[in-house]
Short mmCIF file of C-alpha atoms and ligand atoms in Angstrom, two decimals:
data_model
loop_
_atom_site.label_atom_id
_atom_site.label_comp_id
_atom_site.label_asym_id
_atom_site.label_seq_id
_atom_site.Cartn_x
_atom_site.Cartn_y
_atom_site.Cartn_z
CA UNK A 1 10.73 10.92 27.04
CA UNK A 2 11.81 7.79 25.16
CA UNK A 3 14.76 8.17 22.82
CA UNK A 4 13.81 9.62 19.42
CA UNK A 5 14.88 7.87 16.22
CA UNK A 6 15.10 9.80 12.96
CA UNK A 7 14.43 7.87 9.77
CA UNK A 8 17.60 9.16 8.09
CA UNK A 9 19.65 7.40 10.76
CA UNK A 10 18.03 4.12 9.67
CA UNK A 11 18.96 4.70 6.00
CA UNK A 12 15.36 5.36 4.94
CA UNK A 13 14.09 8.19 2.70
CA UNK A 14 10.85 10.15 2.72
CA UNK A 15 8.52 10.07 -0.30
CA UNK A 16 9.06 13.58 -1.71
CA UNK A 17 11.69 12.81 -4.32
CA UNK A 18 10.18 9.39 -5.14
CA UNK A 19 6.85 11.02 -5.97
CA UNK A 20 8.31 13.92 -7.96
CA UNK A 21 10.14 11.42 -10.18
CA UNK A 22 7.13 9.12 -10.48
CA UNK A 23 4.73 11.89 -11.49
CA UNK A 24 7.20 13.11 -14.09
CA UNK A 25 7.97 9.61 -15.33
CA UNK A 26 4.37 8.36 -15.56
CA UNK A 27 4.73 5.43 -13.18
CA UNK A 28 3.75 4.65 -9.57
CA UNK A 29 5.86 3.66 -6.58
CA UNK A 30 4.62 0.41 -5.02
CA UNK A 31 3.35 0.65 -1.45
CA UNK A 32 3.27 -2.91 -0.16
CA UNK A 33 1.91 -3.74 3.30
CA UNK A 34 3.79 -6.12 5.53
CA UNK A 35 3.30 -7.71 8.95
CA UNK A 36 6.10 -10.27 9.20
CA UNK A 37 9.64 -11.13 8.16
CA UNK A 38 8.80 -13.22 5.10
CA UNK A 39 6.65 -10.47 3.59
CA UNK A 40 9.39 -7.92 4.23
CA UNK A 41 12.09 -10.15 2.72
CA UNK A 42 9.91 -10.74 -0.35
CA UNK A 43 9.25 -7.04 -0.90
CA UNK A 44 12.92 -6.10 -0.60
CA UNK A 45 14.08 -8.99 -2.80
CA UNK A 46 11.57 -8.23 -5.55
CA UNK A 47 12.26 -4.48 -5.49
CA UNK A 48 16.05 -4.85 -5.54
CA UNK A 49 15.85 -7.40 -8.37
CA UNK A 50 13.55 -5.17 -10.41
CA UNK A 51 15.40 -1.99 -9.31
CA UNK A 52 12.23 -0.34 -8.07
CA UNK A 53 11.83 2.28 -5.34
CA UNK A 54 9.51 1.01 -2.61
CA UNK A 55 7.29 2.12 0.23
CA UNK A 56 7.09 -0.39 3.09
CA UNK A 57 3.68 0.09 4.52
CA UNK A 58 2.56 -0.66 8.08
CA UNK A 59 -1.03 -0.35 9.31
CA UNK A 60 -1.74 0.30 12.98
CA UNK A 61 -2.82 -3.35 13.26
CA UNK A 62 0.43 -4.46 11.63
CA UNK A 63 2.43 -2.27 14.00
CA UNK A 64 0.82 -3.95 16.98
CA UNK A 65 1.25 -7.40 15.42
CA UNK A 66 4.92 -6.94 14.52
CA UNK A 67 5.69 -5.01 17.72
CA UNK A 68 6.33 -1.27 17.45
CA UNK A 69 9.80 -1.45 19.00
CA UNK A 70 10.93 -4.24 16.71
CA UNK A 71 9.56 -2.37 13.68
CA UNK A 72 12.23 0.32 13.81
CA UNK A 73 14.87 -2.40 13.56
CA UNK A 74 12.92 -4.12 10.80
CA UNK A 75 13.01 -0.85 8.84
CA UNK A 76 16.74 -0.55 9.39
CA UNK A 77 17.20 -4.26 8.66
CA UNK A 78 15.34 -3.86 5.38
CA UNK A 79 17.79 -1.14 4.33
CA UNK A 80 20.79 -3.25 5.34
CA UNK A 81 19.41 -6.29 3.52
CA UNK A 82 18.81 -4.15 0.42
CA UNK A 83 22.40 -2.80 0.48
CA UNK A 84 23.94 -6.25 0.87
CA UNK A 85 21.74 -7.73 -1.84
CA UNK A 86 22.43 -4.88 -4.27
CA UNK A 87 26.20 -5.21 -3.72
CA UNK A 88 26.09 -8.96 -4.15
CA UNK A 89 24.14 -8.74 -7.41
CA UNK A 90 26.03 -5.71 -8.74
CA UNK A 91 22.82 -3.64 -8.74
CA UNK A 92 22.03 -0.08 -7.63
CA UNK A 93 20.75 0.54 -4.11
CA UNK A 94 17.04 1.40 -4.07
CA UNK A 95 15.22 4.09 -2.08
CA UNK A 96 13.08 2.68 0.75
CA UNK A 97 10.43 4.59 2.71
CA UNK A 98 8.75 3.30 5.87
CA UNK A 99 5.17 4.52 5.93
CA UNK A 100 2.28 4.45 8.40
CA UNK A 101 -0.84 3.29 6.53
CA UNK A 102 -4.22 4.66 7.63
CA UNK A 103 -3.05 6.44 10.77
CA UNK A 104 -6.19 7.51 12.59
CA UNK A 105 -4.95 9.77 15.40
CA UNK A 106 -2.38 12.51 15.84
CA UNK A 107 -0.75 10.49 18.64
CA UNK A 108 -0.22 7.43 16.43
CA UNK A 109 1.29 9.52 13.62
CA UNK A 110 3.49 11.35 16.12
CA UNK A 111 4.69 8.09 17.63
CA UNK A 112 5.62 6.78 14.17
CA UNK A 113 7.51 9.99 13.33
CA UNK A 114 9.36 9.64 16.64
CA UNK A 115 10.32 6.01 16.06
CA UNK A 116 11.82 6.20 12.58
CA UNK A 117 9.00 6.24 10.04
CA UNK A 118 9.83 8.44 7.04
CA UNK A 119 6.24 8.97 5.92
CA UNK A 120 2.83 8.85 7.60
CA UNK A 121 -0.75 8.76 6.42
CA UNK A 122 -3.37 10.51 8.48
CA UNK A 123 -6.72 9.22 7.33
CA UNK A 124 -9.36 11.69 8.41
CA UNK A 125 -11.58 10.84 5.46
CA UNK A 126 -14.42 9.53 7.62
CA UNK A 127 -14.55 12.80 9.60
CA UNK A 128 -16.51 15.87 8.50
CA UNK A 129 -14.42 17.98 6.08
CA UNK A 130 -13.34 20.67 8.58
CA UNK A 131 -12.25 18.07 11.13
CA UNK A 132 -10.29 16.20 8.44
CA UNK A 133 -8.51 19.48 7.59
CA UNK A 134 -7.76 20.23 11.26
CA UNK A 135 -6.39 16.76 12.05
CA UNK A 136 -4.37 16.49 8.85
CA UNK A 137 -2.83 19.95 9.34
CA UNK A 138 -1.88 19.06 12.91
CA UNK A 139 -0.03 15.95 11.69
CA UNK A 140 1.65 17.85 8.82
CA UNK A 141 2.93 20.54 11.19
CA UNK A 142 4.50 17.93 13.44
CA UNK A 143 5.83 15.58 10.73
CA UNK A 144 7.39 18.37 8.64
CA UNK A 145 9.52 19.47 11.61
CA UNK A 146 11.37 16.18 11.05
CA UNK A 147 11.11 16.16 7.24
CA UNK A 148 8.63 13.27 7.37
CA UNK A 149 6.15 13.38 4.48
CA UNK A 150 2.38 13.15 5.01
CA UNK A 151 -0.43 11.56 3.00
CA UNK A 152 -4.00 12.78 3.57
CA UNK A 153 -7.25 11.37 2.23
CA UNK A 154 -10.40 12.88 0.77
CA UNK A 155 -13.36 10.68 -0.07
CA UNK A 156 -14.16 7.35 1.58
CA UNK A 157 -13.36 3.91 0.20
CA UNK A 158 -15.83 1.07 0.56
CA UNK A 159 -14.73 -2.25 2.03
CA UNK A 160 -14.02 -3.76 5.37
CA UNK A 161 -10.59 -4.38 6.87
CA UNK A 162 -9.74 -5.15 10.49
CA UNK A 163 -9.06 -1.58 11.43
CA UNK A 164 -10.22 0.24 8.35
CA UNK A 165 -13.89 0.16 7.62
CA UNK A 166 -16.29 2.20 5.59
CA UNK A 167 -19.65 0.80 4.60
CA UNK A 168 -20.09 2.90 1.51
CA UNK A 169 -17.83 4.52 -1.01
CA UNK A 170 -18.06 8.30 -1.31
CA UNK A 171 -16.06 9.42 -4.29
CA UNK A 172 -13.66 12.30 -3.75
CA UNK A 173 -15.24 15.64 -4.55
CA UNK A 174 -12.87 17.37 -6.99
CA UNK A 175 -14.08 20.78 -5.83
CA UNK A 176 -12.56 20.12 -2.36
CA UNK A 177 -9.03 19.08 -3.33
CA UNK A 178 -7.37 22.49 -3.86
CA UNK A 179 -8.69 23.82 -0.59
CA UNK A 180 -7.67 20.63 1.29
CA UNK A 181 -4.16 20.53 -0.12
CA UNK A 182 -3.49 24.22 0.48
CA UNK A 183 -4.99 24.33 3.99
CA UNK A 184 -3.29 21.16 5.25
CA UNK A 185 0.10 21.26 3.48
CA UNK A 186 -0.01 17.49 2.76
CA UNK A 187 2.61 15.99 0.43
CA UNK A 188 0.22 13.55 -1.27
CA UNK A 189 -3.49 12.89 -1.45
CA UNK A 190 -5.34 9.58 -1.39
CA UNK A 191 -8.55 9.69 -3.39
CA UNK A 192 -11.63 7.55 -3.84
CA UNK A 193 -12.52 6.71 -7.45
CA UNK A 194 -14.02 3.25 -7.02
CA UNK A 195 -11.29 1.13 -5.45
CA UNK A 196 -11.84 -0.41 -2.03
CA UNK A 197 -10.03 -2.57 0.51
CA UNK A 198 -10.02 -6.35 0.73
CA UNK A 199 -10.78 -9.25 -1.60
CA UNK A 200 -14.47 -8.44 -2.21
CA UNK A 201 -14.28 -5.02 -3.75
CA UNK A 202 -17.65 -5.18 -5.48
CA UNK A 203 -20.88 -7.05 -4.88
CA UNK A 204 -21.69 -9.66 -7.56
CA UNK A 205 -24.73 -7.61 -8.60
CA UNK A 206 -22.44 -4.65 -9.42
CA UNK A 207 -20.46 -6.80 -11.89
CA UNK A 208 -20.99 -8.48 -15.23
CA UNK A 209 -19.45 -11.88 -16.03
CA UNK A 210 -17.16 -12.87 -18.90
CA UNK A 211 -17.55 -16.10 -20.91
CA UNK A 212 -15.69 -18.06 -18.20
CA UNK A 213 -18.01 -16.78 -15.49
CA UNK A 214 -15.38 -14.44 -14.02
CA UNK A 215 -16.72 -11.22 -12.46
CA UNK A 216 -15.97 -8.04 -14.42
CA UNK A 217 -16.29 -5.03 -12.10
CA UNK A 218 -17.49 -1.57 -13.12
CA UNK A 219 -14.61 0.66 -14.32
CA UNK A 220 -12.85 3.12 -12.04
CA UNK A 221 -14.03 6.74 -12.22
CA UNK A 222 -11.25 8.11 -14.41
CA UNK A 223 -13.41 11.17 -15.01
CA UNK A 224 -13.06 12.11 -11.33
CA UNK A 225 -9.30 11.46 -11.43
CA UNK A 226 -8.94 13.76 -14.46
CA UNK A 227 -11.00 16.47 -12.78
CA UNK A 228 -8.81 16.25 -9.65
CA UNK A 229 -5.64 16.44 -11.75
CA UNK A 230 -6.93 19.52 -13.51
CA UNK A 231 -7.37 21.28 -10.20
CA UNK A 232 -4.01 20.28 -8.64
CA UNK A 233 -1.76 19.61 -11.65
CA UNK A 234 1.21 17.38 -10.90
CA UNK A 235 0.24 16.93 -7.24
CA UNK A 236 1.03 13.36 -6.05
CA UNK A 237 -2.13 11.20 -5.96
CA UNK A 238 -2.44 7.89 -4.10
CA UNK A 239 -4.67 4.94 -4.92
CA UNK A 240 -5.62 2.65 -2.05
CA UNK A 241 -7.41 -0.66 -2.49
CA UNK A 242 -5.53 -1.49 -5.69
CA UNK A 243 -5.23 -5.27 -5.43
CA UNK A 244 -6.39 -7.18 -8.48
CA UNK A 245 -7.51 -10.25 -6.46
CA UNK A 246 -6.15 -12.71 -9.07
CA UNK A 247 -8.57 -15.51 -9.96
CA UNK A 248 -5.63 -17.98 -9.99
CA UNK A 249 -4.80 -17.21 -6.36
CA UNK A 250 -8.44 -17.46 -5.27
CA UNK A 251 -8.81 -20.73 -7.18
CA UNK A 252 -5.65 -22.14 -5.57
CA UNK A 253 -6.97 -21.23 -2.12
CA UNK A 254 -10.37 -22.78 -2.74
CA UNK A 255 -8.96 -25.92 -4.39
CA UNK A 256 -6.87 -26.47 -1.28
CA UNK A 257 -9.55 -26.22 1.36
CA UNK A 258 -10.30 -22.47 1.37
CA UNK A 259 -13.73 -20.90 1.18
CA UNK A 260 -13.43 -17.51 -0.50
CA UNK A 261 -16.64 -16.41 -2.14
CA UNK A 262 -17.44 -13.78 -4.74
CA UNK A 263 -13.93 -12.30 -4.68
CA UNK A 264 -13.31 -9.47 -7.10
CA UNK A 265 -10.55 -6.90 -7.48
CA UNK A 266 -9.47 -4.05 -9.74
CA UNK A 267 -8.26 -5.26 -13.15
CA UNK A 268 -4.55 -4.60 -13.53
CA UNK A 269 -5.02 -2.73 -16.84
CA UNK A 270 -6.98 -0.08 -14.94
CA UNK A 271 -4.27 0.34 -12.33
CA UNK A 272 -1.72 0.58 -15.15
CA UNK A 273 -3.79 3.30 -16.80
CA UNK A 274 -4.02 5.23 -13.52
CA UNK A 275 -0.24 5.16 -13.02
CA UNK A 276 0.25 7.04 -16.26
CA UNK A 277 -1.29 10.12 -14.65
CA UNK A 278 -0.41 11.84 -11.36
CA UNK A 279 -1.15 8.60 -9.47
CA UNK A 280 2.31 7.98 -8.05
CA UNK A 281 1.64 5.59 -5.14
CA UNK A 282 -0.39 2.40 -5.42
CA UNK A 283 -1.33 0.45 -2.28
CA UNK A 284 -1.38 -3.33 -2.46
CA UNK A 285 -1.98 -5.62 0.50
CA UNK A 286 -4.70 -8.17 -0.30
CA UNK A 287 -2.91 -9.68 -3.32
CA UNK A 288 0.03 -10.53 -1.05
CA UNK A 289 -2.29 -12.05 1.54
CA UNK A 290 -3.98 -14.15 -1.13
CA UNK A 291 -0.80 -15.52 -2.74
CA UNK A 292 0.75 -16.25 0.62
CA UNK A 293 -2.35 -18.14 1.78
CA UNK A 294 -2.62 -19.98 -1.55
CA UNK A 295 0.98 -21.20 -1.38
CA UNK A 296 0.67 -22.31 2.25
CA UNK A 297 -2.64 -24.11 1.70
CA UNK A 298 -1.22 -25.92 -1.34
CA UNK A 299 1.86 -26.94 0.60
CA UNK A 300 -0.16 -28.29 3.53
CA UNK A 301 -2.40 -30.31 1.23
CA UNK A 302 0.51 -31.78 -0.71
CA UNK A 303 2.83 -32.34 2.26
CA UNK A 304 0.66 -32.80 5.33
CA UNK A 305 3.54 -34.23 7.36
CA UNK A 306 5.62 -31.00 7.17
CA UNK A 307 5.78 -28.99 10.36
CA UNK A 308 8.93 -26.88 9.91
CA UNK A 309 7.65 -23.34 9.20
CA UNK A 310 10.48 -22.78 6.70
CA UNK A 311 9.04 -25.57 4.56
CA UNK A 312 5.75 -23.76 3.98
CA UNK A 313 6.79 -20.14 4.50
CA UNK A 314 9.64 -20.54 1.98
CA UNK A 315 7.32 -21.25 -0.99
CA UNK A 316 4.91 -18.58 0.28
CA UNK A 317 7.75 -16.04 0.27
CA UNK A 318 8.71 -17.07 -3.27
CA UNK A 319 5.10 -16.63 -4.43
CA UNK A 320 5.20 -13.11 -3.01
CA UNK A 321 8.51 -12.31 -4.72
CA UNK A 322 7.05 -13.40 -8.07
CA UNK A 323 3.90 -11.33 -7.54
CA UNK A 324 5.73 -8.14 -6.49
CA UNK A 325 8.11 -8.41 -9.44
CA UNK A 326 5.14 -8.78 -11.76
CA UNK A 327 3.48 -5.68 -10.27
CA UNK A 328 6.65 -3.58 -10.58
CA UNK A 329 7.39 -4.72 -14.13
CA UNK A 330 3.95 -5.02 -15.69
CA UNK A 331 1.49 -2.94 -13.69
CA UNK A 332 3.12 0.00 -11.88
CA UNK A 333 5.99 0.69 -14.26
CA UNK A 334 8.37 1.18 -11.32
CA UNK A 335 10.93 -1.42 -12.44
CA UNK A 336 14.24 0.21 -13.39
CA UNK A 337 13.30 3.52 -11.70
CA UNK A 338 15.41 3.16 -8.56
O1 G3H B 401 -5.79 -0.67 4.04
C1 G3H B 401 -5.66 -1.53 4.88
C2 G3H B 401 -4.56 -2.53 4.80
O2 G3H B 401 -4.89 -3.59 3.97
C3 G3H B 401 -4.15 -2.96 6.17
O3 G3H B 401 -5.09 -3.79 6.75
O4 G3H B 401 -5.56 -2.98 9.06
O5 G3H B 401 -5.85 -5.40 8.42
O6 G3H B 401 -3.56 -4.43 8.64
P1 G3H B 401 -5.02 -4.17 8.32
P1 13P B 402 -5.96 -3.83 -1.06
O1 13P B 402 -6.86 -4.43 -0.01
O2 13P B 402 -6.69 -3.67 -2.35
O3 13P B 402 -4.71 -4.57 -1.21
O4 13P B 402 -5.59 -2.34 -0.57
C1 13P B 402 -4.57 -2.13 0.36
C2 13P B 402 -4.54 -0.73 0.86
O5 13P B 402 -5.15 0.18 0.36
C3 13P B 402 -3.67 -0.47 2.02
O6 13P B 402 -3.79 0.84 2.47
ZN1 ZN B 403 -5.76 1.66 2.22
#
């Protein structure tokens, strides 16, 4: 068998303590997806500078893209970079978790546990309920042997991603959550209350428009969230699909040769409201993709002769740093909670 790596040896932490503090403190820990070095550098920089705990999130597609062997060293490198940066700036070190996002098989979750991840999601939400329970419990039993925390999911999000797709949203049924949590032993639960993946979270016909013609989506189902919280008080809840799809980023993309149509996200005020409850982990990927693309497109239009990747990836990385700092400080409330 290949050599096993435990996350503690990489300087990472699991999510247990992070979530307990977040639920108590009425804020959410950011879970930012990354696929490459610039995204990782931006996340660490922003979270050290705002003194926020952070969950580095890797989808199965991202793991293949970045290379699963290299990823372990990226996780360790992120911790080392954080320590050096904190020392240099006279700031506290921040807790960092490395998390598998939307794991779909026991084998994938097991492989992540064995290669240094400190937290895994097993997403059995598209399976029938009993199969979701069986698969999630199997992952929990394995992961807990190594003190790796596990996120399960009940309810299906709408939206289409490369490896994550669900045609329709099925809100989480509050009457299932107690049974699911107690039968599986999960450490946190992702729920479906109207968010979805990607940059087109709602169809135009589901939205109204404000005076500037900007789409206003229907509100999240806070009634379902409250009902869930009543049944499992204080239990860590996770919100996927929480990008706000900023109109400025979409405009910048389209003004510089892009062709995004009918983009709409979740207004940040609603995410902020959710974090004041037991929602203690908020997943954001698309907003990073959008700002990165916007900055690169702008750079290419303004400086078409540039061909050194540092010239266009540098401003893209800075745009990400600014966005993550904004999320930590103004949306998730995680700034200063490291
Ligand atoms: O929830 C899905 C994340 O945005 C990851 O997407 O599978 O395209 O890497 P991906
Ligand atoms: P967004 O597409 O809204 O960024 O959601 C990301 C996500 O849920 C990753 O699991
Ligand atoms: Zn997700």
